[in-house]
PDB file of C-alpha atoms in Angstrom:
ATOM      1  CA  MET A  65      10.294  25.778  -5.088  1.00 61.00           C
ATOM      2  CA  SER A  66       7.458  23.651  -6.478  1.00 87.00           C
ATOM      3  CA  ALA A  67       4.820  21.766  -4.545  1.00 89.00           C
ATOM      4  CA  ARG A  68       6.285  18.503  -5.835  1.00 90.00           C
ATOM      5  CA  ALA A  69       9.717  19.408  -4.488  1.00 93.00           C
ATOM      6  CA  TRP A  70       8.227  20.093  -1.069  1.00 93.00           C
ATOM      7  CA  ALA A  71       6.292  16.824  -1.228  1.00 91.00           C
ATOM      8  CA  GLU A  72       9.569  15.003  -1.833  1.00 92.00           C
ATOM      9  CA  LEU A  73      11.327  16.936   0.920  1.00 93.00           C
ATOM     10  CA  LEU A  74       8.614  16.125   3.452  1.00 92.00           C
ATOM     11  CA  ARG A  75       8.275  12.538   2.208  1.00 90.00           C
ATOM     12  CA  LEU A  76       4.498  12.813   2.145  1.00 87.00           C
ATOM     13  CA  PRO A  77       3.795   9.074   1.522  1.00 86.00           C
ATOM     14  CA  ALA A  78       5.487   8.294   4.855  1.00 88.00           C
ATOM     15  CA  LEU A  79       3.021  10.653   6.521  1.00 92.00           C
ATOM     16  CA  PHE A  80       0.377   7.929   6.302  1.00 93.00           C
ATOM     17  CA  THR A  81       2.317   5.952   8.929  1.00 93.00           C
ATOM     18  CA  VAL A  82       1.811   8.706  11.534  1.00 96.00           C
ATOM     19  CA  PRO A  83      -1.912   8.913  12.487  1.00 95.00           C
ATOM     20  CA  GLY A  84      -1.909   5.286  13.615  1.00 96.00           C
ATOM     21  CA  ASP A  85       0.475   6.188  16.434  1.00 97.00           C
ATOM     22  CA  VAL A  86      -2.070   8.502  18.024  1.00 97.00           C
ATOM     23  CA  LEU A  87      -4.978   6.147  17.330  1.00 96.00           C
ATOM     24  CA  ALA A  88      -3.146   3.217  18.944  1.00 96.00           C
ATOM     25  CA  GLY A  89      -2.361   5.387  21.950  1.00 96.00           C
ATOM     26  CA  ALA A  90      -5.962   6.524  22.226  1.00 96.00           C
ATOM     27  CA  ALA A  91      -7.180   2.921  21.988  1.00 95.00           C
ATOM     28  CA  ALA A  92      -4.969   1.879  24.893  1.00 94.00           C
ATOM     29  CA  VAL A  93      -6.747   4.082  27.454  1.00 94.00           C
ATOM     30  CA  PRO A  94     -10.335   4.449  28.712  1.00 89.00           C
ATOM     31  CA  GLY A  95     -12.490   7.062  27.052  1.00 82.00           C
ATOM     32  CA  ARG A  96     -13.517   7.911  23.533  1.00 87.00           C
ATOM     33  CA  PRO A  97     -11.371   9.806  21.033  1.00 91.00           C
ATOM     34  CA  GLY A  98     -12.565  13.359  20.615  1.00 92.00           C
ATOM     35  CA  GLY A  99     -11.387  16.830  19.772  1.00 95.00           C
ATOM     36  CA  ARG A 100      -8.248  16.519  21.867  1.00 96.00           C
ATOM     37  CA  THR A 101      -7.319  13.317  20.054  1.00 96.00           C
ATOM     38  CA  LEU A 102      -7.631  15.133  16.722  1.00 97.00           C
ATOM     39  CA  LEU A 103      -5.444  17.945  18.033  1.00 97.00           C
ATOM     40  CA  ALA A 104      -2.875  15.372  19.134  1.00 97.00           C
ATOM     41  CA  ALA A 105      -2.944  13.762  15.687  1.00 97.00           C
ATOM     42  CA  ALA A 106      -2.397  17.149  14.042  1.00 98.00           C
ATOM     43  CA  SER A 107       0.465  17.837  16.455  1.00 98.00           C
ATOM     44  CA  SER A 108       1.993  14.464  15.614  1.00 98.00           C
ATOM     45  CA  LEU A 109       1.820  15.161  11.881  1.00 97.00           C
ATOM     46  CA  CYS A 110       3.479  18.546  12.309  1.00 98.00           C
ATOM     47  CA  LEU A 111       6.310  17.186  14.440  1.00 98.00           C
ATOM     48  CA  TYR A 112       6.878  14.307  12.025  1.00 97.00           C
ATOM     49  CA  GLU A 113       7.130  16.641   9.059  1.00 97.00           C
ATOM     50  CA  ALA A 114       9.418  18.932  11.034  1.00 97.00           C
ATOM     51  CA  GLY A 115      11.722  15.949  11.390  1.00 97.00           C
ATOM     52  CA  MET A 116      11.585  15.261   7.653  1.00 96.00           C
ATOM     53  CA  ALA A 117      12.549  18.828   6.739  1.00 96.00           C
ATOM     54  CA  LEU A 118      15.258  18.968   9.388  1.00 97.00           C
ATOM     55  CA  ASN A 119      16.627  15.594   8.258  1.00 95.00           C
ATOM     56  CA  ASP A 120      17.287  16.829   4.732  1.00 95.00           C
ATOM     57  CA  TRP A 121      18.738  20.088   6.006  1.00 96.00           C
ATOM     58  CA  ALA A 122      21.163  18.223   8.265  1.00 95.00           C
ATOM     59  CA  ASP A 123      22.061  15.747   5.469  1.00 92.00           C
ATOM     60  CA  ARG A 124      22.373  18.270   2.639  1.00 93.00           C
ATOM     61  CA  GLU A 125      26.137  17.802   2.163  1.00 92.00           C
ATOM     62  CA  GLU A 126      25.949  14.011   2.286  1.00 89.00           C
ATOM     63  CA  ASP A 127      22.961  14.000  -0.062  1.00 88.00           C
ATOM     64  CA  ALA A 128      24.890  16.122  -2.542  1.00 90.00           C
ATOM     65  CA  VAL A 129      27.137  13.081  -3.024  1.00 88.00           C
ATOM     66  CA  GLU A 130      24.815  10.122  -2.478  1.00 83.00           C
ATOM     67  CA  ARG A 131      21.384  11.547  -3.451  1.00 85.00           C
ATOM     68  CA  PRO A 132      21.932  14.560  -5.708  1.00 91.00           C
ATOM     69  CA  HIS A 133      18.326  14.271  -6.931  1.00 91.00           C
ATOM     70  CA  ARG A 134      16.921  15.217  -3.496  1.00 92.00           C
ATOM     71  CA  PRO A 135      15.254  18.647  -3.286  1.00 94.00           C
ATOM     72  CA  LEU A 136      18.058  20.454  -1.418  1.00 94.00           C
ATOM     73  CA  PRO A 137      21.166  19.316  -3.346  1.00 93.00           C
ATOM     74  CA  SER A 138      19.287  19.674  -6.635  1.00 93.00           C
ATOM     75  CA  GLY A 139      18.445  23.285  -5.776  1.00 92.00           C
ATOM     76  CA  ARG A 140      14.689  22.838  -5.923  1.00 94.00           C
ATOM     77  CA  VAL A 141      14.317  23.840  -2.267  1.00 94.00           C
ATOM     78  CA  ARG A 142      16.621  26.287  -0.481  1.00 96.00           C
ATOM     79  CA  PRO A 143      18.306  24.980   2.688  1.00 96.00           C
ATOM     80  CA  ALA A 144      17.192  28.069   4.625  1.00 96.00           C
ATOM     81  CA  ALA A 145      13.597  27.399   3.630  1.00 96.00           C
ATOM     82  CA  ALA A 146      13.833  23.767   4.813  1.00 96.00           C
ATOM     83  CA  LEU A 147      15.255  24.842   8.180  1.00 97.00           C
ATOM     84  CA  ALA A 148      12.575  27.515   8.562  1.00 97.00           C
ATOM     85  CA  ALA A 149       9.887  24.937   7.754  1.00 97.00           C
ATOM     86  CA  ALA A 150      11.275  22.602  10.419  1.00 97.00           C
ATOM     87  CA  GLY A 151      11.120  25.352  13.006  1.00 97.00           C
ATOM     88  CA  ALA A 152       7.624  26.468  12.023  1.00 98.00           C
ATOM     89  CA  LEU A 153       6.260  22.919  11.997  1.00 98.00           C
ATOM     90  CA  THR A 154       7.771  22.233  15.418  1.00 98.00           C
ATOM     91  CA  ALA A 155       6.170  25.376  16.846  1.00 98.00           C
ATOM     92  CA  ALA A 156       2.836  24.429  15.297  1.00 98.00           C
ATOM     93  CA  GLY A 157       3.069  20.913  16.681  1.00 98.00           C
ATOM     94  CA  LEU A 158       3.718  22.141  20.203  1.00 98.00           C
ATOM     95  CA  ALA A 159       0.936  24.713  19.967  1.00 98.00           C
ATOM     96  CA  LEU A 160      -1.546  22.048  18.873  1.00 98.00           C
ATOM     97  CA  ALA A 161      -0.418  19.779  21.698  1.00 98.00           C
ATOM     98  CA  ALA A 162      -0.966  22.624  24.166  1.00 97.00           C
ATOM     99  CA  ARG A 163      -4.529  22.986  22.877  1.00 97.00           C
ATOM    100  CA  ALA A 164      -4.998  19.248  23.490  1.00 96.00           C
ATOM    101  CA  GLY A 165      -4.176  19.723  27.173  1.00 95.00           C
ATOM    102  CA  ARG A 166      -1.251  19.856  29.556  1.00 95.00           C
ATOM    103  CA  PRO A 167      -0.678  16.060  29.569  1.00 95.00           C
ATOM    104  CA  ALA A 168      -0.393  16.081  25.776  1.00 96.00           C
ATOM    105  CA  LEU A 169       2.047  18.994  25.834  1.00 97.00           C
ATOM    106  CA  ALA A 170       4.086  17.184  28.494  1.00 96.00           C
ATOM    107  CA  VAL A 171       4.588  14.341  25.987  1.00 97.00           C
ATOM    108  CA  ALA A 172       4.935  16.473  22.851  1.00 98.00           C
ATOM    109  CA  THR A 173       7.779  18.532  24.307  1.00 98.00           C
ATOM    110  CA  PRO A 174      10.221  15.616  24.771  1.00 98.00           C
ATOM    111  CA  LEU A 175       9.000  14.227  21.449  1.00 98.00           C
ATOM    112  CA  ALA A 176      10.021  17.433  19.659  1.00 98.00           C
ATOM    113  CA  ALA A 177      13.337  17.473  21.514  1.00 98.00           C
ATOM    114  CA  THR A 178      13.993  13.871  20.490  1.00 98.00           C
ATOM    115  CA  VAL A 179      13.270  14.660  16.833  1.00 97.00           C
ATOM    116  CA  TRP A 180      15.728  17.559  16.771  1.00 98.00           C
ATOM    117  CA  ALA A 181      18.366  15.655  18.743  1.00 97.00           C
ATOM    118  CA  TYR A 182      18.144  12.709  16.366  1.00 96.00           C
ATOM    119  CA  ASP A 183      18.481  14.757  13.184  1.00 95.00           C
ATOM    120  CA  LEU A 184      21.217  17.098  14.406  1.00 96.00           C
ATOM    121  CA  VAL A 185      23.306  14.961  16.753  1.00 95.00           C
ATOM    122  CA  LEU A 186      22.326  11.340  17.301  1.00 95.00           C
ATOM    123  CA  LYS A 187      21.582  10.001  13.819  1.00 91.00           C
ATOM    124  CA  ARG A 188      25.084   8.723  13.093  1.00 89.00           C
ATOM    125  CA  THR A 189      25.846   7.571  16.621  1.00 93.00           C
ATOM    126  CA  PRO A 190      24.984   4.219  18.245  1.00 92.00           C
ATOM    127  CA  ALA A 191      22.148   6.038  20.010  1.00 95.00           C
ATOM    128  CA  GLY A 192      20.475   6.924  16.712  1.00 94.00           C
ATOM    129  CA  PRO A 193      18.124   3.913  16.398  1.00 95.00           C
ATOM    130  CA  VAL A 194      17.223   4.200  20.079  1.00 97.00           C
ATOM    131  CA  ALA A 195      16.308   7.865  19.635  1.00 97.00           C
ATOM    132  CA  MET A 196      14.132   7.089  16.629  1.00 96.00           C
ATOM    133  CA  ALA A 197      12.405   4.289  18.531  1.00 97.00           C
ATOM    134  CA  ALA A 198      11.815   6.633  21.464  1.00 97.00           C
ATOM    135  CA  ALA A 199      10.219   9.170  19.143  1.00 97.00           C
ATOM    136  CA  ARG A 200       7.718   6.609  17.834  1.00 97.00           C
ATOM    137  CA  GLY A 201       6.897   5.465  21.329  1.00 97.00           C
ATOM    138  CA  LEU A 202       6.367   9.040  22.507  1.00 98.00           C
ATOM    139  CA  ASP A 203       4.126   9.663  19.508  1.00 98.00           C
ATOM    140  CA  LEU A 204       1.863   6.825  20.603  1.00 97.00           C
ATOM    141  CA  LEU A 205       1.877   8.110  24.181  1.00 97.00           C
ATOM    142  CA  LEU A 206       0.823  11.515  22.844  1.00 97.00           C
ATOM    143  CA  GLY A 207      -2.464   9.983  21.694  1.00 96.00           C
ATOM    144  CA  ALA A 208      -2.959   8.342  25.076  1.00 96.00           C
ATOM    145  CA  ALA A 209      -2.212  11.541  27.002  1.00 96.00           C
ATOM    146  CA  ALA A 210      -4.669  13.552  24.916  1.00 95.00           C
ATOM    147  CA  THR A 211      -7.480  10.992  25.120  1.00 94.00           C
ATOM    148  CA  GLY A 212      -7.311   9.256  28.473  1.00 88.00           C
ATOM    149  CA  PRO A 213      -7.769  10.464  32.044  1.00 84.00           C
ATOM    150  CA  ALA A 214      -5.341  13.032  33.381  1.00 72.00           C
ATOM    151  CA  ARG A 215      -3.688  10.446  35.609  1.00 78.00           C
ATOM    152  CA  GLY A 216      -2.482   7.057  34.447  1.00 84.00           C
ATOM    153  CA  ALA A 217      -3.113   7.384  30.705  1.00 85.00           C
ATOM    154  CA  VAL A 218       0.546   7.251  29.734  1.00 92.00           C
ATOM    155  CA  ARG A 219       1.213   4.295  32.022  1.00 92.00           C
ATOM    156  CA  ARG A 220      -1.614   2.269  30.476  1.00 93.00           C
ATOM    157  CA  ALA A 221      -0.262   2.878  26.975  1.00 95.00           C
ATOM    158  CA  LEU A 222       3.335   1.901  27.754  1.00 95.00           C
ATOM    159  CA  PRO A 223       3.020  -1.756  26.576  1.00 94.00           C
ATOM    160  CA  SER A 224       1.743  -0.661  23.158  1.00 95.00           C
ATOM    161  CA  ALA A 225       4.424   2.024  22.953  1.00 96.00           C
ATOM    162  CA  ALA A 226       7.087  -0.572  23.758  1.00 96.00           C
ATOM    163  CA  LEU A 227       5.982  -2.833  20.888  1.00 96.00           C
ATOM    164  CA  LEU A 228       5.911   0.034  18.400  1.00 97.00           C
ATOM    165  CA  SER A 229       9.299   1.263  19.598  1.00 97.00           C
ATOM    166  CA  ALA A 230      10.823  -2.197  19.187  1.00 97.00           C
ATOM    167  CA  HIS A 231       9.611  -2.338  15.588  1.00 97.00           C
ATOM    168  CA  THR A 232      11.002   1.137  14.877  1.00 97.00           C
ATOM    169  CA  LEU A 233      14.332   0.270  16.451  1.00 97.00           C
ATOM    170  CA  ALA A 234      14.674  -2.726  14.124  1.00 96.00           C
ATOM    171  CA  VAL A 235      13.792  -0.746  10.981  1.00 95.00           C
ATOM    172  CA  THR A 236      16.151   2.097  11.866  1.00 94.00           C
ATOM    173  CA  ALA A 237      19.027  -0.300  12.530  1.00 94.00           C
ATOM    174  CA  VAL A 238      18.561  -1.778   9.044  1.00 94.00           C
ATOM    175  CA  SER A 239      18.310   1.671   7.438  1.00 91.00           C
ATOM    176  CA  ARG A 240      21.819   2.589   8.553  1.00 88.00           C
ATOM    177  CA  HIS A 241      23.153   0.206   5.866  1.00 88.00           C
ATOM    178  CA  GLU A 242      20.760   0.935   3.012  1.00 81.00           C
ATOM    179  CA  THR A 243      23.306   2.852   0.894  1.00 76.00           C
ATOM    180  CA  THR A 244      26.211   0.459   1.448  1.00 82.00           C
ATOM    181  CA  GLY A 245      24.662  -2.964   2.107  1.00 76.00           C
ATOM    182  CA  GLY A 246      26.917  -5.764   3.265  1.00 80.00           C
ATOM    183  CA  ALA A 247      25.381  -6.169   6.718  1.00 86.00           C
ATOM    184  CA  ALA A 248      23.311  -9.320   7.264  1.00 92.00           C
ATOM    185  CA  LEU A 249      22.948  -9.036  11.046  1.00 94.00           C
ATOM    186  CA  PRO A 250      20.597  -6.001  11.216  1.00 93.00           C
ATOM    187  CA  PRO A 251      17.950  -7.452   8.868  1.00 94.00           C
ATOM    188  CA  LEU A 252      18.282 -10.815  10.639  1.00 95.00           C
ATOM    189  CA  ALA A 253      17.715  -9.088  13.979  1.00 95.00           C
ATOM    190  CA  ALA A 254      14.771  -7.205  12.471  1.00 95.00           C
ATOM    191  CA  LEU A 255      13.322 -10.483  11.205  1.00 95.00           C
ATOM    192  CA  THR A 256      13.565 -11.926  14.711  1.00 96.00           C
ATOM    193  CA  THR A 257      11.994  -8.800  16.154  1.00 95.00           C
ATOM    194  CA  SER A 258       9.019  -8.892  13.792  1.00 95.00           C
ATOM    195  CA  GLY A 259       8.409 -12.548  14.622  1.00 94.00           C
ATOM    196  CA  THR A 260       8.604 -11.847  18.334  1.00 95.00           C
ATOM    197  CA  LEU A 261       6.223  -8.905  18.038  1.00 95.00           C
ATOM    198  CA  GLY A 262       3.802 -11.100  16.105  1.00 93.00           C
ATOM    199  CA  LEU A 263       3.823 -13.615  18.946  1.00 92.00           C
ATOM    200  CA  LEU A 264       3.313 -10.884  21.527  1.00 91.00           C
ATOM    201  CA  LEU A 265       0.435  -9.412  19.553  1.00 89.00           C
ATOM    202  CA  ALA A 266      -1.170 -12.849  19.489  1.00 83.00           C
ATOM    203  CA  ARG A 267      -1.305 -12.748  23.279  1.00 75.00           C
ATOM    204  CA  GLU A 268      -3.656 -10.649  25.364  1.00 54.00           C
ATOM    205  CA  LEU A 269      -2.544  -7.062  25.909  1.00 48.00           C
ATOM    206  CA  PRO A 270      -3.718  -4.487  28.436  1.00 46.00           C
ATOM    207  CA  ALA A 271      -7.064  -3.360  27.078  1.00 45.00           C
ATOM    208  CA  GLY A 272      -8.293   0.101  26.326  1.00 48.00           C
ATOM    209  CA  ARG A 273     -11.902   1.158  26.346  1.00 51.00           C
ATOM    210  CA  GLY A 274     -13.353  -1.890  24.593  1.00 44.00           C
ATOM    211  CA  ALA A 275     -12.217  -4.993  26.484  1.00 45.00           C
ATOM    212  CA  ALA A 276     -11.011  -6.261  29.840  1.00 38.00           C
ATOM    213  CA  PRO A 277      -7.261  -6.162  30.527  1.00 42.00           C
ATOM    214  CA  THR A 278      -5.082  -9.132  31.309  1.00 36.00           C
ATOM    215  CA  PRO A 279      -4.457  -9.679  35.034  1.00 34.00           C
ATOM    216  CA  GLY A 280      -0.958  -8.899  36.219  1.00 35.00           C
ATOM    217  CA  LEU A 281      -0.276  -6.252  33.584  1.00 37.00           C
ATOM    218  CA  PRO A 282      -0.438  -2.465  34.055  1.00 40.00           C
ATOM    219  CA  GLY A 283      -3.945  -1.185  34.633  1.00 40.00           C
ATOM    220  CA  SER A 284      -5.436  -4.630  35.049  1.00 36.00           C
ATOM    221  CA  ALA A 285      -6.091  -4.945  38.758  1.00 36.00           C
ATOM    222  CA  GLY A 286      -9.338  -6.719  39.491  1.00 35.00           C
ATOM    223  CA  ALA A 287     -10.266  -7.166  35.831  1.00 38.00           C
ATOM    224  CA  ARG A 288     -11.415 -10.340  34.169  1.00 37.00           C
ATOM    225  CA  PRO A 289      -9.340 -11.608  31.242  1.00 41.00           C
ATOM    226  CA  ARG A 290     -10.748 -11.897  27.773  1.00 44.00           C
ATOM    227  CA  THR A 291     -11.397 -15.404  26.570  1.00 38.00           C
ATOM    228  CA  GLY A 292     -11.349 -14.968  22.816  1.00 43.00           C
ATOM    229  CA  ARG A 293      -9.191 -13.311  20.165  1.00 49.00           C
ATOM    230  CA  PRO A 294     -11.060 -11.059  17.745  1.00 57.00           C
ATOM    231  CA  PRO A 295     -10.530 -12.142  14.118  1.00 87.00           C
ATOM    232  CA  LEU A 296      -9.612  -8.589  13.121  1.00 91.00           C
ATOM    233  CA  GLY A 297      -6.633  -8.562  15.445  1.00 89.00           C
ATOM    234  CA  THR A 298      -5.483 -11.949  14.169  1.00 91.00           C
ATOM    235  CA  VAL A 299      -5.693 -10.818  10.534  1.00 93.00           C
ATOM    236  CA  LEU A 300      -3.840  -7.572  11.191  1.00 94.00           C
ATOM    237  CA  THR A 301      -1.145  -9.350  13.174  1.00 94.00           C
ATOM    238  CA  ALA A 302      -0.631 -11.803  10.317  1.00 93.00           C
ATOM    239  CA  ALA A 303      -0.498  -8.919   7.822  1.00 93.00           C
ATOM    240  CA  TYR A 304       2.139  -7.146   9.890  1.00 95.00           C
ATOM    241  CA  THR A 305       4.315 -10.227  10.254  1.00 94.00           C
ATOM    242  CA  ALA A 306       4.097 -11.170   6.583  1.00 92.00           C
ATOM    243  CA  LEU A 307       4.748  -7.643   5.320  1.00 92.00           C
ATOM    244  CA  ALA A 308       7.816  -7.163   7.501  1.00 92.00           C
ATOM    245  CA  ALA A 309       9.345 -10.641   7.460  1.00 93.00           C
ATOM    246  CA  ARG A 310       9.816 -11.315   3.751  1.00 93.00           C
ATOM    247  CA  PRO A 311      12.015  -8.308   2.835  1.00 94.00           C
ATOM    248  CA  TYR A 312      14.008  -8.734   6.052  1.00 95.00           C
ATOM    249  CA  LEU A 313      14.719 -12.351   5.119  1.00 95.00           C
ATOM    250  CA  HIS A 314      15.826 -11.401   1.610  1.00 94.00           C
ATOM    251  CA  ALA A 315      18.147  -8.700   2.948  1.00 94.00           C
ATOM    252  CA  ALA A 316      19.610 -11.073   5.537  1.00 94.00           C
ATOM    253  CA  LEU A 317      20.363 -13.699   2.883  1.00 94.00           C
ATOM    254  CA  HIS A 318      21.671 -11.212   0.308  1.00 93.00           C
ATOM    255  CA  PRO A 319      22.559  -7.896   1.999  1.00 92.00           C
ATOM    256  CA  THR A 320      22.917  -5.817  -1.139  1.00 92.00           C
ATOM    257  CA  PRO A 321      22.035  -2.093  -1.021  1.00 91.00           C
ATOM    258  CA  GLN A 322      18.948  -2.705  -3.157  1.00 91.00           C
ATOM    259  CA  LEU A 323      17.545  -5.484  -0.960  1.00 93.00           C
ATOM    260  CA  THR A 324      18.449  -3.562   2.187  1.00 93.00           C
ATOM    261  CA  GLN A 325      16.501  -0.567   0.882  1.00 91.00           C
ATOM    262  CA  ARG A 326      13.558  -2.841   0.152  1.00 92.00           C
ATOM    263  CA  ALA A 327      13.772  -4.198   3.690  1.00 93.00           C
ATOM    264  CA  VAL A 328      13.626  -0.663   5.087  1.00 92.00           C
ATOM    265  CA  ALA A 329      10.667   0.183   2.861  1.00 90.00           C
ATOM    266  CA  GLY A 330       8.902  -3.020   3.911  1.00 91.00           C
ATOM    267  CA  GLY A 331       9.508  -2.256   7.570  1.00 93.00           C
ATOM    268  CA  ILE A 332       8.075   1.237   7.184  1.00 91.00           C
ATOM    269  CA  ARG A 333       4.997  -0.096   5.383  1.00 90.00           C
ATOM    270  CA  ALA A 334       4.535  -2.709   8.110  1.00 94.00           C
ATOM    271  CA  THR A 335       4.176   0.073  10.679  1.00 96.00           C
ATOM    272  CA  ILE A 336       0.567   0.637   9.606  1.00 96.00           C
ATOM    273  CA  PRO A 337      -0.728  -2.932  10.165  1.00 96.00           C
ATOM    274  CA  LEU A 338       1.195  -2.986  13.437  1.00 97.00           C
ATOM    275  CA  GLN A 339      -0.595   0.155  14.597  1.00 97.00           C
ATOM    276  CA  ALA A 340      -3.903  -1.297  13.434  1.00 97.00           C
ATOM    277  CA  ALA A 341      -3.224  -4.557  15.283  1.00 95.00           C
ATOM    278  CA  LEU A 342      -2.496  -2.593  18.457  1.00 96.00           C
ATOM    279  CA  CYS A 343      -5.829  -0.807  18.075  1.00 95.00           C
ATOM    280  CA  ALA A 344      -7.673  -4.087  17.538  1.00 94.00           C
ATOM    281  CA  ARG A 345      -5.985  -5.755  20.508  1.00 91.00           C
ATOM    282  CA  ALA A 346      -7.068  -2.832  22.700  1.00 91.00           C
ATOM    283  CA  GLY A 347     -10.707  -3.286  21.694  1.00 90.00           C
ATOM    284  CA  ALA A 348     -10.993  -0.449  19.162  1.00 93.00           C
ATOM    285  CA  PRO A 349     -12.009  -2.095  15.855  1.00 93.00           C
ATOM    286  CA  VAL A 350     -13.088   1.156  14.199  1.00 94.00           C
ATOM    287  CA  ALA A 351      -9.719   2.751  14.896  1.00 94.00           C
ATOM    288  CA  ALA A 352      -8.032  -0.435  13.658  1.00 95.00           C
ATOM    289  CA  LEU A 353      -9.931  -0.360  10.369  1.00 95.00           C
ATOM    290  CA  CYS A 354      -9.311   3.363   9.881  1.00 94.00           C
ATOM    291  CA  THR A 355      -5.608   2.828  10.461  1.00 96.00           C
ATOM    292  CA  ALA A 356      -5.439  -0.194   8.157  1.00 95.00           C
ATOM    293  CA  ALA A 357      -7.152   1.834   5.418  1.00 94.00           C
ATOM    294  CA  LEU A 358      -4.133   4.148   5.337  1.00 93.00           C
ATOM    295  CA  ALA A 359      -1.916   1.374   3.923  1.00 90.00           C
ATOM    296  CA  PRO A 360      -3.279   1.335   0.345  1.00 89.00           C
ATOM    297  CA  LEU A 361      -3.343   5.143   0.329  1.00 87.00           C
ATOM    298  CA  ALA A 362       0.323   5.233   1.298  1.00 83.00           C
ATOM    299  CA  ALA A 363       1.213   2.710  -1.408  1.00 81.00           C
ATOM    300  CA  ARG A 364      -0.698   4.623  -4.064  1.00 82.00           C
ATOM    301  CA  PHE A 365       0.807   7.981  -3.080  1.00 77.00           C
ATOM    302  CA  SER A 366       4.347   6.592  -2.919  1.00 72.00           C
ATOM    303  CA  ARG A 367       4.162   5.760  -6.628  1.00 67.00           C
ATOM    304  CA  LYS A 368       3.706   9.453  -7.368  1.00 62.00           C
ATOM    305  CA  VAL A 369       6.163  11.059  -4.929  1.00 61.00           C
ATOM    306  CA  SER A 370       9.754   9.963  -4.335  1.00 57.00           C
ATOM    307  CA  VAL A 371      10.766   9.374  -0.714  1.00 55.00           C
ATOM    308  CA  THR A 372      14.416   8.393  -1.271  1.00 57.00           C
TER     309      THR A 372
END
């Protein structure tokens, strides 16, 4: 069982899409990221990788037919080892969340349950995309719970979590057809979703620690609205929309397996600028830049490690 085989099993390039969840959640609440935020990020990474290992274990028979090159059907990683890794990573993720505080553990526990439920039960049901979207939203709320005040942190981060969940729902719906193709409606719906999210990101969102919230939205009572849009947020929003929209359009016009797979890959890559845009909109430019910097690293790493 080589390190490369484990890197393929855990889909390490996709790991770069994870820290932005916690950073966007932390940006949505008052307070500065600190040690608890780092613990939450480590917990998030562990739970994500637990899901990757469990996914291949649950799909090992299907992959033997459709993806015989994957680590489990090719024999490069033993199924028992993959299942053990999923269990160990889940335990580590929950332990790290506990160190980040009781609010963080209260979010990490349903997150872990959602990951296991998706991989073992829900993936091939109509509830599958919803479960995946819920997991992404909970991951963002994990960062908020670990960073913000004990009361109200999760509530303040709900608008950002809703936008990220909507994006994930669209990508997951498209991914259900990536081996067969032939479905134009999911990429068309994803294209509409990305455009809608771009418009919503262009509007004022409830602010975190760096700017005043919009009146009438959660956590905004008595606050004065912002009058300008920071250029960073505008650039990141445009990057998200452009990165997601083009492959979705191609897959909607020609829903072949190859173009559908490209649409899924484009949607996954677009997660990073979306997270960065959420950070920027919440008044956290440093977090936005740090998140955006993960995109070229993910692209470079993906050329070395297979994720399909």
